[in-house]
Amino acid sequence: GDLGPFNPGLPVEVPVWLAINLKQRQKCRLIPPEWMDVGKLEEIRDQERKEDTFTPMPSPYYMELTKLLLNYASDNIPRADEIRTLVKDTWDTRMAKLRLSADSFVRQQEAHAKLDNLTLMEINTTGAFLTQALDHMYKLRTNLQPGESSHSQDF
Amino acid sequence: MSDSYFPVGPGLGMEENFLSLDDILMSQEKLPGRAESSLPRLAVLLGQGAGSAESVPEGSKLEIPLWLAKGLHDSKRRIISVELPKIYKEAWRTVFSADANVVDLHKMGPYYYGFGSQLLNFENPENPEIAQTDSVCFLQTFIARFRRIMDSSQNAYNEDTSALVARLDELERALFQVGQKGLNDFQCWEKGQASQITASTLVQNYGKRKLAEVDG
């Protein structure tokens, strides 16, 4: 898409990669997203702890954005340290929840699940592990079916 | 380097993967059996006598590798009969169902799941329920141990993991490594190490060897 026009002192929307680059060249000041705020993040964290399922996150890349903005533009973000702690808490809560639900998923030998509000970062961190474990489980379970033995050679 | 190396994985079913090194090692494991007919001129190989002309008498006890047992086993022509190894028998199955987490599967295995799945090939057609209980038993064992593997692989960051994996079967070890990799990659990214470019291990080893040659 088109970007700009760029005028000094006026807010303009750009992709994160460009914002970081301009910031590093000291050509701009970053404005934190609306949700990156201590009050709102506390609310999100408490909501996350209360509910059994995953709650919707303020951004599909909340982890990535927090990390990039805090690493490169922490001087533009008010109370950066508190935000870092809050996001980390939310992440830990969600990962613990993910592990719990994966365990009950495996225990009940389910074959499918719906994970609407997980972000890509969360899926990717455990994804390979989970799919491989379920793959093994599937194979161990289909050993039961007698139809497969008909493939073996008859001497 | 490990990104461009695709080893053939174990089959973990009724059939092994032909080119899987894990499966080849697994099929070397010995299986208790009994000769149902006499086997001429094989006594030397099977450790039953000295002379090359001696035959293995009918009914003698044998310890044969899985691959050989699989080839000789046939429900119609009775050449050999195969018994279940101790750890797949009823007594051990009870232990597994009591608490699968306390069992040292590496000592019992190390290919507990793969070998066990292969054993389903030998079950007599008359009693399919044994195959069923076996299979259910593997599945239950795996499920019971899943939580432990997941937790330990994803919580242990920058720790010595040898104590954790010591009791795991080869299949579970591979799974543990995958979980660790996920955690490590994420932590690396969080600390900002993922954006640093490092030389591949292949190049590093190559450089070392060259230096050593120059020194020598």
Tab-separated table of C-alpha atoms in Angstrom:
chain	number	residue	atom	x	y	z
A	1	GLY	CA	0.000	0.000	0.000
A	2	ASP	CA	0.956	3.637	-0.174
A	3	LEU	CA	2.525	5.347	2.801
A	4	GLY	CA	2.707	8.949	3.788
A	5	PRO	CA	2.796	11.807	3.109
A	6	PHE	CA	5.225	12.370	5.958
A	7	ASN	CA	4.991	15.711	7.733
A	8	PRO	CA	6.966	16.681	10.817
A	9	GLY	CA	4.938	16.551	14.030
A	10	LEU	CA	1.913	14.830	12.482
A	11	PRO	CA	0.978	11.197	13.236
A	12	VAL	CA	1.139	8.770	10.302
A	13	GLU	CA	0.603	5.014	10.060
A	14	VAL	CA	3.476	2.866	8.808
A	15	PRO	CA	4.414	-0.843	9.020
A	16	VAL	CA	6.287	-1.872	12.143
A	17	TRP	CA	9.501	-2.656	10.251
A	18	LEU	CA	9.622	0.860	8.844
A	19	ALA	CA	8.761	2.423	12.185
A	20	ILE	CA	11.618	0.547	13.871
A	21	ASN	CA	14.023	1.489	11.102
A	22	LEU	CA	13.108	5.168	11.235
A	23	LYS	CA	13.333	5.090	15.002
A	24	GLN	CA	16.831	3.659	14.840
A	25	ARG	CA	17.835	6.443	12.465
A	26	GLN	CA	16.322	8.883	14.982
A	27	LYS	CA	13.871	10.224	12.462
A	28	CYS	CA	10.673	9.628	14.375
A	29	ARG	CA	8.924	9.008	17.677
A	30	LEU	CA	6.739	5.891	18.090
A	31	ILE	CA	3.253	6.080	19.557
A	32	PRO	CA	2.361	2.916	21.497
A	33	PRO	CA	-0.843	1.129	20.452
A	34	GLU	CA	-3.931	1.860	22.493
A	35	TRP	CA	-3.906	-1.481	24.294
A	36	MET	CA	-0.303	-1.068	25.426
A	37	ASP	CA	-1.363	0.597	28.616
A	38	VAL	CA	-0.986	-0.557	32.202
A	39	GLY	CA	-4.690	-0.283	33.084
A	40	LYS	CA	-5.891	-2.153	29.998
A	41	LEU	CA	-3.251	-4.855	30.289
A	42	GLU	CA	-4.152	-5.462	33.925
A	43	GLU	CA	-7.755	-5.921	32.874
A	44	ILE	CA	-6.728	-8.381	30.168
A	45	ARG	CA	-4.550	-10.325	32.572
A	46	ASP	CA	-7.311	-10.642	35.185
A	47	GLN	CA	-9.824	-11.658	32.535
A	48	GLU	CA	-7.391	-14.280	31.276
A	49	ARG	CA	-6.960	-15.721	34.760
A	50	LYS	CA	-10.692	-15.843	35.377
A	51	GLU	CA	-11.758	-17.769	32.297
A	52	ASP	CA	-11.091	-21.384	31.409
A	53	THR	CA	-10.822	-20.827	27.685
A	54	PHE	CA	-8.528	-18.386	25.912
A	55	THR	CA	-9.716	-14.803	25.829
A	56	PRO	CA	-9.272	-12.616	22.743
A	57	MET	CA	-5.995	-10.721	22.738
A	58	PRO	CA	-5.751	-7.007	21.896
A	59	SER	CA	-3.568	-7.804	18.912
A	60	PRO	CA	-2.792	-11.067	17.097
A	61	TYR	CA	0.893	-10.232	17.559
A	62	TYR	CA	0.779	-8.834	21.083
A	63	MET	CA	3.955	-10.648	22.100
A	64	GLU	CA	5.915	-9.544	19.045
A	65	LEU	CA	4.770	-5.929	19.231
A	66	THR	CA	5.567	-5.679	22.925
A	67	LYS	CA	9.007	-7.054	22.395
A	68	LEU	CA	9.892	-4.876	19.412
A	69	LEU	CA	8.475	-1.670	20.847
A	70	LEU	CA	10.033	-2.166	24.252
A	71	ASN	CA	13.392	-3.083	22.778
A	72	TYR	CA	13.686	-0.207	20.343
A	73	ALA	CA	11.407	2.513	21.664
A	74	SER	CA	11.060	2.048	25.404
A	75	ASP	CA	11.679	5.801	25.828
A	76	ASN	CA	8.418	6.479	23.944
A	77	ILE	CA	6.317	4.120	26.063
A	78	PRO	CA	5.121	5.190	29.472
A	79	ARG	CA	5.792	2.678	32.299
A	80	ALA	CA	7.601	0.279	30.007
A	81	ASP	CA	8.777	-2.055	32.763
A	82	GLU	CA	5.286	-2.588	34.131
A	83	ILE	CA	4.017	-3.343	30.633
A	84	ARG	CA	6.763	-5.882	30.127
A	85	THR	CA	5.806	-7.656	33.376
A	86	LEU	CA	2.095	-7.600	32.592
A	87	VAL	CA	2.509	-9.032	29.106
A	88	LYS	CA	4.856	-11.688	30.421
A	89	ASP	CA	2.284	-12.618	33.082
A	90	THR	CA	-0.440	-12.884	30.464
A	91	TRP	CA	1.799	-15.051	28.313
A	92	ASP	CA	2.636	-17.362	31.216
A	93	THR	CA	-1.020	-17.712	32.154
A	94	ARG	CA	-1.927	-18.579	28.588
A	95	MET	CA	0.891	-21.070	28.195
A	96	ALA	CA	-0.092	-22.830	31.422
A	97	LYS	CA	-3.657	-22.947	30.172
A	98	LEU	CA	-2.508	-24.315	26.831
A	99	ARG	CA	-0.571	-27.074	28.557
A	100	LEU	CA	-3.543	-27.949	30.737
A	101	SER	CA	-5.911	-28.149	27.799
A	102	ALA	CA	-3.405	-30.158	25.747
A	103	ASP	CA	-3.197	-32.662	28.581
A	104	SER	CA	-6.941	-33.127	28.881
A	105	PHE	CA	-7.152	-33.262	25.080
A	106	VAL	CA	-4.716	-36.161	25.046
A	107	ARG	CA	-6.311	-37.884	28.027
A	108	GLN	CA	-9.734	-37.939	26.444
A	109	GLN	CA	-8.210	-39.030	23.128
A	110	GLU	CA	-9.950	-36.322	21.167
A	111	ALA	CA	-9.288	-35.979	17.470
A	112	HIS	CA	-9.900	-32.273	16.990
A	113	ALA	CA	-9.990	-29.030	18.933
A	114	LYS	CA	-10.872	-25.408	18.382
A	115	LEU	CA	-8.385	-22.743	19.474
A	116	ASP	CA	-9.841	-19.491	18.272
A	117	ASN	CA	-8.034	-16.923	20.346
A	118	LEU	CA	-4.520	-18.351	20.363
A	119	THR	CA	-1.924	-16.178	18.682
A	120	LEU	CA	0.565	-17.484	16.160
A	121	MET	CA	3.482	-17.098	18.543
A	122	GLU	CA	1.771	-19.303	21.106
A	123	ILE	CA	0.817	-21.909	18.534
A	124	ASN	CA	4.317	-22.021	17.117
A	125	THR	CA	6.060	-22.464	20.426
A	126	THR	CA	4.244	-25.690	21.254
A	127	GLY	CA	2.902	-26.586	17.838
A	128	ALA	CA	5.618	-28.955	16.665
A	129	PHE	CA	5.627	-30.790	19.966
A	130	LEU	CA	1.886	-31.173	20.087
A	131	THR	CA	1.397	-32.328	16.519
A	132	GLN	CA	4.159	-34.897	16.822
A	133	ALA	CA	2.716	-36.283	20.042
A	134	LEU	CA	-0.719	-36.547	18.462
A	135	ASP	CA	0.842	-38.227	15.434
A	136	HIS	CA	2.330	-40.924	17.659
A	137	MET	CA	-0.956	-41.316	19.452
A	138	TYR	CA	-2.825	-41.726	16.194
A	139	LYS	CA	-0.473	-44.462	15.057
A	140	LEU	CA	-0.642	-46.287	18.375
A	141	ARG	CA	-4.393	-46.131	18.227
A	142	THR	CA	-4.765	-47.343	14.642
A	143	ASN	CA	-2.691	-50.411	15.508
A	144	LEU	CA	-5.976	-51.651	16.894
A	145	GLN	CA	-7.642	-51.862	13.528
A	146	PRO	CA	-7.275	-55.407	12.233
A	147	GLY	CA	-7.597	-54.311	8.589
A	148	GLU	CA	-3.975	-53.256	8.453
A	149	SER	CA	-2.562	-56.731	8.958
A	150	SER	CA	-3.844	-57.739	5.533
A	151	HIS	CA	-0.971	-55.754	3.972
A	152	SER	CA	1.659	-58.082	5.381
A	153	GLN	CA	3.119	-60.613	3.038
A	154	ASP	CA	1.828	-64.159	2.876
A	155	PHE	CA	4.479	-66.806	2.388
B	1	MET	CA	22.854	-28.131	9.670
B	2	SER	CA	20.015	-30.180	11.126
B	3	ASP	CA	17.591	-28.159	9.004
B	4	SER	CA	18.861	-29.696	5.802
B	5	TYR	CA	19.096	-33.238	7.112
B	6	PHE	CA	15.922	-35.263	6.863
B	7	PRO	CA	16.353	-38.681	8.462
B	8	VAL	CA	13.710	-41.329	7.867
B	9	GLY	CA	11.651	-41.573	11.011
B	10	PRO	CA	10.489	-44.731	12.728
B	11	GLY	CA	7.304	-46.331	11.412
B	12	LEU	CA	5.571	-47.026	14.721
B	13	GLY	CA	2.883	-49.259	13.315
B	14	MET	CA	2.480	-52.789	12.086
B	15	GLU	CA	5.117	-52.090	9.444
B	16	GLU	CA	8.516	-50.482	10.006
B	17	ASN	CA	9.943	-47.865	7.694
B	18	PHE	CA	12.428	-49.708	5.495
B	19	LEU	CA	15.144	-47.035	5.587
B	20	SER	CA	14.649	-45.857	9.157
B	21	LEU	CA	17.827	-46.391	11.187
B	22	ASP	CA	15.801	-46.394	14.383
B	23	ASP	CA	13.606	-49.154	13.082
B	24	ILE	CA	16.598	-51.212	11.933
B	25	LEU	CA	18.121	-50.969	15.420
B	26	MET	CA	14.769	-51.771	16.925
B	27	SER	CA	14.349	-54.937	14.866
B	28	GLN	CA	17.676	-56.236	16.187
B	29	GLU	CA	16.171	-56.682	19.640
B	30	LYS	CA	15.925	-60.293	20.750
B	31	LEU	CA	12.666	-62.095	21.191
B	32	PRO	CA	12.088	-65.336	23.131
B	33	GLY	CA	10.763	-68.108	20.943
B	34	ARG	CA	10.545	-71.845	20.484
B	35	ALA	CA	11.348	-73.981	17.449
B	36	GLU	CA	8.219	-75.779	16.299
B	37	SER	CA	10.091	-77.996	13.863
B	38	SER	CA	13.734	-79.022	13.677
B	39	LEU	CA	15.998	-76.621	11.795
B	40	PRO	CA	18.826	-78.509	10.032
B	41	ARG	CA	22.379	-77.082	10.014
B	42	LEU	CA	21.497	-73.974	11.963
B	43	ALA	CA	22.685	-74.999	15.430
B	44	VAL	CA	25.886	-72.933	15.197
B	45	LEU	CA	24.119	-69.738	14.340
B	46	LEU	CA	21.510	-70.043	17.023
B	47	GLY	CA	24.021	-71.006	19.703
B	48	GLN	CA	22.737	-74.518	20.278
B	49	GLY	CA	25.743	-76.621	19.298
B	50	ALA	CA	29.214	-76.614	17.807
B	51	GLY	CA	29.194	-78.646	14.599
B	52	SER	CA	28.002	-77.043	11.414
B	53	ALA	CA	25.905	-80.093	10.528
B	54	GLU	CA	23.941	-80.181	13.740
B	55	SER	CA	20.339	-79.227	13.626
B	56	VAL	CA	18.256	-77.338	16.107
B	57	PRO	CA	15.878	-79.892	17.640
B	58	GLU	CA	12.169	-79.305	17.678
B	59	GLY	CA	10.898	-77.554	20.773
B	60	SER	CA	14.186	-75.962	21.808
B	61	LYS	CA	14.184	-72.478	23.249
B	62	LEU	CA	15.613	-69.707	21.079
B	63	GLU	CA	16.495	-66.050	21.366
B	64	ILE	CA	15.960	-64.600	17.912
B	65	PRO	CA	16.082	-61.035	16.625
B	66	LEU	CA	12.767	-59.529	15.689
B	67	TRP	CA	13.529	-59.330	11.947
B	68	LEU	CA	14.267	-63.042	11.779
B	69	ALA	CA	11.282	-63.952	13.876
B	70	LYS	CA	9.086	-61.906	11.591
B	71	GLY	CA	10.413	-63.706	8.522
B	72	LEU	CA	10.031	-67.188	9.976
B	73	HIS	CA	6.729	-66.676	11.693
B	74	ASP	CA	3.753	-68.017	9.826
B	75	SER	CA	0.432	-69.089	11.221
B	76	LYS	CA	0.087	-71.948	8.718
B	77	ARG	CA	3.554	-73.504	8.539
B	78	ARG	CA	4.669	-73.774	12.106
B	79	ILE	CA	8.419	-73.088	12.011
B	80	ILE	CA	8.759	-71.131	15.201
B	81	SER	CA	6.419	-69.819	17.828
B	82	VAL	CA	7.040	-66.529	19.522
B	83	GLU	CA	6.487	-65.652	23.141
B	84	LEU	CA	5.880	-62.207	24.530
B	85	PRO	CA	8.901	-60.647	26.234
B	86	LYS	CA	8.517	-60.168	29.954
B	87	ILE	CA	7.813	-56.456	29.873
B	88	TYR	CA	4.816	-56.855	27.565
B	89	LYS	CA	3.201	-59.532	29.734
B	90	GLU	CA	0.269	-59.214	32.060
B	91	ALA	CA	2.322	-58.509	35.192
B	92	TRP	CA	4.094	-55.519	33.651
B	93	ARG	CA	0.914	-54.311	32.034
B	94	THR	CA	-0.584	-54.027	35.493
B	95	VAL	CA	2.395	-51.964	36.605
B	96	PHE	CA	1.975	-49.675	33.613
B	97	SER	CA	-1.681	-49.143	34.264
B	98	ALA	CA	-1.008	-48.386	37.922
B	99	ASP	CA	1.440	-45.572	37.238
B	100	ALA	CA	3.182	-45.346	33.899
B	101	ASN	CA	5.395	-42.507	35.068
B	102	VAL	CA	7.507	-44.573	37.432
B	103	VAL	CA	8.663	-47.040	34.782
B	104	ASP	CA	12.120	-46.649	33.270
B	105	LEU	CA	11.194	-47.170	29.633
B	106	HIS	CA	14.743	-46.683	28.453
B	107	LYS	CA	15.937	-49.690	30.388
B	108	MET	CA	12.909	-51.715	29.294
B	109	GLY	CA	13.067	-50.561	25.700
B	110	PRO	CA	14.720	-48.494	24.472
B	111	TYR	CA	12.142	-48.947	21.729
B	112	TYR	CA	9.195	-49.818	23.914
B	113	TYR	CA	6.450	-48.489	21.648
B	114	GLY	CA	7.984	-49.481	18.316
B	115	PHE	CA	8.923	-52.987	19.411
B	116	GLY	CA	5.564	-53.500	21.081
B	117	SER	CA	3.687	-52.456	17.966
B	118	GLN	CA	5.724	-54.945	15.947
B	119	LEU	CA	4.794	-57.698	18.382
B	120	LEU	CA	1.196	-57.365	17.299
B	121	ASN	CA	2.303	-59.166	14.118
B	122	PHE	CA	2.771	-62.384	16.025
B	123	GLU	CA	-0.494	-62.637	17.847
B	124	ASN	CA	-2.505	-65.725	17.066
B	125	PRO	CA	-5.591	-65.043	14.997
B	126	GLU	CA	-7.694	-66.848	17.609
B	127	ASN	CA	-7.243	-64.202	20.275
B	128	PRO	CA	-7.437	-60.714	18.842
B	129	GLU	CA	-8.320	-59.348	22.257
B	130	ILE	CA	-4.690	-59.737	23.330
B	131	ALA	CA	-3.644	-57.429	20.520
B	132	GLN	CA	-6.356	-55.084	21.665
B	133	THR	CA	-5.243	-54.976	25.274
B	134	ASP	CA	-1.642	-54.572	24.119
B	135	SER	CA	-2.440	-51.673	21.898
B	136	VAL	CA	-4.658	-50.031	24.472
B	137	CYS	CA	-1.869	-50.525	26.967
B	138	PHE	CA	0.688	-48.682	24.769
B	139	LEU	CA	-1.754	-45.899	24.170
B	140	GLN	CA	-2.557	-45.549	27.856
B	141	THR	CA	1.120	-45.605	28.769
B	142	PHE	CA	1.855	-42.878	26.253
B	143	ILE	CA	-1.052	-40.756	27.428
B	144	ALA	CA	-0.091	-41.135	31.058
B	145	ARG	CA	3.475	-40.069	30.382
B	146	PHE	CA	2.565	-37.266	27.986
B	147	ARG	CA	1.995	-34.629	30.661
B	148	ARG	CA	5.365	-35.242	32.279
B	149	ILE	CA	7.232	-35.060	28.974
B	150	MET	CA	5.463	-31.881	27.996
B	151	ASP	CA	5.998	-30.142	31.302
B	152	SER	CA	9.612	-31.094	31.697
B	153	SER	CA	10.520	-30.317	28.097
B	154	GLN	CA	8.918	-26.894	28.171
B	155	ASN	CA	9.843	-25.750	31.635
B	156	ALA	CA	13.449	-26.801	31.721
B	157	TYR	CA	15.275	-23.898	30.176
B	158	ASN	CA	19.059	-23.807	30.407
B	159	GLU	CA	19.129	-26.846	32.654
B	160	ASP	CA	20.815	-30.169	32.532
B	161	THR	CA	18.132	-32.357	30.952
B	162	SER	CA	19.982	-35.672	31.112
B	163	ALA	CA	18.189	-36.672	34.317
B	164	LEU	CA	14.844	-35.932	32.690
B	165	VAL	CA	15.429	-37.945	29.554
B	166	ALA	CA	17.205	-40.867	31.223
B	167	ARG	CA	13.974	-42.774	31.730
B	168	LEU	CA	12.405	-41.980	28.375
B	169	ASP	CA	11.994	-44.370	25.475
B	170	GLU	CA	13.631	-43.307	22.159
B	171	LEU	CA	10.327	-42.127	20.746
B	172	GLU	CA	9.664	-40.002	23.799
B	173	ARG	CA	13.178	-38.592	23.658
B	174	ALA	CA	12.616	-37.340	20.136
B	175	LEU	CA	9.411	-35.744	21.344
B	176	PHE	CA	11.207	-34.188	24.290
B	177	GLN	CA	13.799	-32.675	21.950
B	178	VAL	CA	11.067	-31.124	19.817
B	179	GLY	CA	9.506	-29.541	22.889
B	180	GLN	CA	12.874	-28.220	24.036
B	181	LYS	CA	13.580	-26.746	20.625
B	182	GLY	CA	10.300	-24.854	20.683
B	183	LEU	CA	11.076	-23.402	24.084
B	184	ASN	CA	14.694	-22.577	23.259
B	185	ASP	CA	13.827	-20.897	19.989
B	186	PHE	CA	11.246	-18.770	21.711
B	187	GLN	CA	13.619	-17.771	24.510
B	188	CYS	CA	16.353	-16.947	22.004
B	189	TRP	CA	13.974	-14.706	20.130
B	190	GLU	CA	12.895	-13.001	23.327
B	191	LYS	CA	16.457	-12.203	24.269
B	192	GLY	CA	17.176	-10.939	20.792
B	193	GLN	CA	19.628	-13.657	19.883
B	194	ALA	CA	17.604	-14.858	16.923
B	195	SER	CA	18.476	-11.722	14.959
B	196	GLN	CA	22.199	-12.280	15.332
B	197	ILE	CA	23.781	-14.140	12.487
B	198	THR	CA	26.061	-16.971	13.522
B	199	ALA	CA	28.195	-19.306	11.465
B	200	SER	CA	26.624	-22.696	10.881
B	201	THR	CA	28.051	-25.571	12.890
B	202	LEU	CA	29.206	-27.147	9.642
B	203	VAL	CA	31.395	-24.170	8.794
B	204	GLN	CA	32.721	-23.943	12.342
B	205	ASN	CA	33.821	-27.563	12.332
B	206	TYR	CA	35.354	-27.155	8.901
B	207	GLY	CA	37.397	-24.180	10.035
B	208	LYS	CA	38.680	-26.052	13.082
B	209	ARG	CA	39.863	-28.967	11.030
B	210	LYS	CA	41.750	-26.734	8.631
B	211	LEU	CA	43.524	-24.951	11.469
B	212	ALA	CA	44.504	-28.281	12.991
B	213	GLU	CA	45.970	-29.380	9.671
B	214	VAL	CA	48.022	-26.199	9.406
B	215	ASP	CA	49.323	-26.676	12.945
B	216	GLY	CA	50.267	-30.282	12.273
